[in-house]
Amino acid sequence: MTNPIIVVDNIHKSYLMGKEAVPALRGVSLNIQAGDFVCLMGPSGSGKTTLLNIIGGLDKPSRGHIVQKTINIY
Ligand SMILES: Nc1ncnc2c1ncn2[C@@H]1O[C@H](COP(=O)(O)OP(=O)(O)O)[C@@H](O)[C@H]1O
Ligand SMILES: [Mg+2]
């Protein structure tokens, strides 16, 4: 049975550099199930930190949705 604790649905994120929007994430979707061991891999500049900041609630997506089930962290 699946039990998704993090659902990322078509996330987009752009950073404004002056007047120009620089895309960092273009339509990222993923589900993480309870008990999953997940590794996020990609070259420098591919958006790993941006995605983790958004999943962690430190930053906002420009477009898309994140659902997180409440979990005890400590
Ligand atoms: N605060 C920021 N302002 C402007 N551009 C950013 C910022 N953070 C990241 N970027 C740009 O977004 C893209 C993804 O960066 P990042 O998420 O840091 O990738 P990674 O962690 O995979 O190296 C890169 O093009 C980077 O230059
Ligand atoms: Mg990084």
XYZ file of N, CA and C and ligand atoms in Angstrom:
250
model
N 0.850 -1.200 0.000
C 0.000 0.000 0.000
C 0.881 1.243 0.000
N 0.553 2.232 -0.813
C 1.370 3.440 -0.866
C 0.921 4.437 0.201
N 1.910 5.133 0.749
C 1.637 6.134 1.783
C 2.539 7.337 1.533
N 2.175 8.191 0.548
C 3.045 9.318 0.228
C 3.086 10.334 1.362
N 4.286 10.730 1.781
C 4.402 11.756 2.820
C 4.813 13.102 2.218
N 5.372 13.072 1.009
C 5.682 14.328 0.308
C 5.246 14.178 -1.143
N 4.399 15.085 -1.573
C 3.931 15.090 -2.965
C 4.310 16.427 -3.591
N 5.129 16.381 -4.608
C 5.558 17.581 -5.332
C 4.885 17.540 -6.700
N 4.084 18.563 -6.995
C 3.247 18.518 -8.184
C 3.558 19.692 -9.113
N 4.344 19.410 -10.139
C 4.604 20.371 -11.225
C 5.134 21.718 -10.704
N 6.235 21.612 -9.938
C 6.847 22.804 -9.357
C 7.708 23.549 -10.376
N 7.498 24.835 -10.420
C 8.351 25.719 -11.212
C 8.954 26.753 -10.268
N 10.215 27.110 -10.516
C 10.834 28.183 -9.746
C 11.766 28.980 -10.643
N 11.566 30.273 -10.659
C 12.468 31.167 -11.383
C 13.017 32.189 -10.411
N 14.244 32.577 -10.623
C 14.847 33.665 -9.852
C 14.935 34.893 -10.732
N 14.638 36.018 -10.161
C 14.750 37.267 -10.916
C 16.182 37.785 -10.825
N 16.803 37.928 -11.968
C 18.137 38.529 -12.030
C 17.966 39.856 -12.751
N 17.830 40.921 -11.989
C 17.445 42.198 -12.596
C 16.014 42.076 -13.078
N 15.831 42.231 -14.395
C 14.470 42.114 -14.947
C 14.246 40.748 -15.569
N 15.300 39.935 -15.589
C 15.211 38.659 -16.300
C 14.911 37.514 -15.333
N 13.912 36.691 -15.668
C 13.583 35.522 -14.853
C 14.435 34.338 -15.314
N 15.252 33.814 -14.403
C 16.112 32.675 -14.730
C 15.475 31.413 -14.152
N 15.076 30.466 -15.016
C 14.415 29.272 -14.507
C 15.390 28.344 -13.777
N 15.008 27.909 -12.579
C 15.821 26.937 -11.834
C 15.129 25.576 -11.834
N 13.805 25.557 -11.753
C 13.028 24.321 -11.816
C 11.922 24.511 -12.836
N 11.773 23.538 -13.728
C 10.746 23.650 -14.771
C 9.876 22.404 -14.766
N 8.880 22.396 -13.873
C 7.910 21.296 -13.887
C 8.435 20.037 -13.245
N 8.748 20.110 -11.948
C 9.254 18.947 -11.215
C 8.119 18.298 -10.428
N 7.962 16.998 -10.593
C 6.946 16.256 -9.850
C 7.593 15.013 -9.269
N 7.259 14.704 -8.027
C 7.715 13.449 -7.425
C 6.874 13.134 -6.189
N 6.793 11.857 -5.884
C 6.143 11.406 -4.651
C 7.176 10.676 -3.821
N 7.213 10.975 -2.535
C 8.083 10.219 -1.620
C 7.189 9.466 -0.655
N 7.389 8.158 -0.622
C 6.569 7.296 0.231
C 7.213 7.164 1.611
N 6.389 6.938 2.606
C 6.907 6.673 3.952
C 7.884 5.505 3.873
N 9.054 5.682 4.481
C 10.062 4.621 4.486
C 11.003 4.669 3.299
N 10.714 5.525 2.327
C 11.612 5.640 1.170
C 12.973 6.169 1.607
N 14.030 5.719 0.962
C 15.371 6.279 1.109
C 15.666 6.957 -0.215
N 15.718 8.297 -0.193
C 15.757 9.047 -1.448
C 17.084 9.770 -1.596
N 17.641 9.721 -2.791
C 18.883 10.418 -3.105
C 18.608 11.376 -4.271
N 18.958 12.631 -4.096
C 18.734 13.642 -5.135
C 20.072 13.922 -5.804
N 20.174 13.595 -7.069
C 21.455 13.705 -7.771
C 21.319 14.582 -9.010
N 22.383 15.281 -9.341
C 22.383 16.087 -10.560
C 23.594 16.997 -10.554
N 23.975 17.515 -11.710
C 25.133 18.393 -11.780
C 24.901 19.698 -11.042
N 25.992 20.392 -10.776
C 25.908 21.696 -10.130
C 25.029 22.624 -10.963
N 24.106 23.293 -10.288
C 23.231 24.240 -10.984
C 21.953 23.622 -11.519
N 21.737 22.319 -11.242
C 20.551 21.656 -11.815
C 19.290 21.866 -10.984
N 19.423 22.465 -9.791
C 18.227 22.804 -9.017
C 18.009 21.995 -7.755
N 19.008 21.222 -7.330
C 18.849 20.375 -6.127
C 18.544 21.215 -4.895
N 19.364 22.230 -4.651
C 19.176 23.065 -3.457
C 17.843 23.805 -3.527
N 17.498 24.306 -4.710
C 16.226 25.004 -4.887
C 15.070 24.077 -4.526
N 15.100 22.850 -5.016
C 14.022 21.899 -4.742
C 13.947 21.571 -3.247
N 15.099 21.327 -2.620
C 15.099 20.999 -1.184
C 14.616 22.173 -0.351
N 14.991 23.389 -0.735
C 14.513 24.566 0.005
C 12.994 24.695 -0.098
N 12.444 24.363 -1.251
C 10.989 24.462 -1.423
C 10.284 23.349 -0.649
N 10.809 22.127 -0.733
C 10.185 21.021 0.017
C 10.255 21.310 1.515
N 11.355 21.920 1.965
C 11.528 22.216 3.389
C 10.792 23.467 3.848
N 10.148 24.163 2.932
C 9.371 25.343 3.305
C 10.201 26.605 3.477
N 11.476 26.565 3.056
C 12.336 27.739 3.189
C 12.135 28.718 2.039
N 11.601 28.197 0.937
C 11.392 29.035 -0.240
C 10.065 28.645 -0.871
N 9.536 29.538 -1.722
C 8.222 29.305 -2.330
C 8.379 28.979 -3.808
N 7.568 28.056 -4.311
C 7.592 27.831 -5.763
C 6.942 29.004 -6.480
N 7.358 29.254 -7.727
C 6.691 30.268 -8.540
C 5.355 29.725 -9.019
N 5.280 28.400 -9.170
C 4.084 27.726 -9.664
C 4.110 26.290 -9.177
N 2.931 25.719 -8.924
C 2.867 24.312 -8.531
C 2.504 24.159 -7.072
N 2.425 22.893 -6.647
C 1.935 22.595 -5.305
C 2.843 21.591 -4.603
N 2.902 21.752 -3.287
C 3.612 20.789 -2.435
C 2.646 20.356 -1.353
N 2.555 19.069 -1.129
C 1.770 18.557 -0.003
C 2.711 17.756 0.878
N 2.679 18.059 2.167
C 3.482 17.289 3.121
C 2.584 16.815 4.230
N 2.637 15.528 4.504
C 1.912 15.046 5.677
C 2.692 15.446 6.912
N 1.980 15.803 7.956
C 2.643 16.191 9.196
C 3.393 14.995 9.768
N 4.680 15.236 10.046
C 5.480 14.179 10.655
C 6.220 14.749 11.860
N 6.547 13.899 12.799
C 7.360 14.327 13.942
C 8.820 14.332 13.511
N 9.439 15.506 13.581
C 10.853 15.598 13.192
C 11.746 15.357 14.406
N 11.338 15.876 15.556
C 12.079 15.614 16.787
C 11.198 14.909 17.777
N 19.264 32.873 -4.883
C 19.405 32.723 -6.195
N 19.309 33.784 -7.040
C 19.433 33.630 -8.377
N 19.653 32.449 -8.998
C 19.757 31.361 -8.219
C 19.638 31.419 -6.783
N 19.784 30.162 -6.271
C 19.978 29.373 -7.340
N 19.980 30.070 -8.509
C 20.134 29.511 -9.870
O 19.198 28.445 -9.998
C 19.787 27.340 -10.681
C 19.731 26.117 -9.753
O 20.634 26.333 -8.651
P 20.727 25.369 -7.383
O 19.342 25.025 -6.920
O 21.631 26.027 -6.409
O 21.395 24.061 -8.024
P 22.264 22.897 -7.311
O 21.958 22.888 -5.842
O 21.816 21.626 -8.017
O 23.696 23.223 -7.623
C 21.180 27.778 -11.086
O 21.082 28.289 -12.396
C 21.502 28.877 -10.082
O 22.406 29.803 -10.631
Mg 23.209 22.964 -4.139
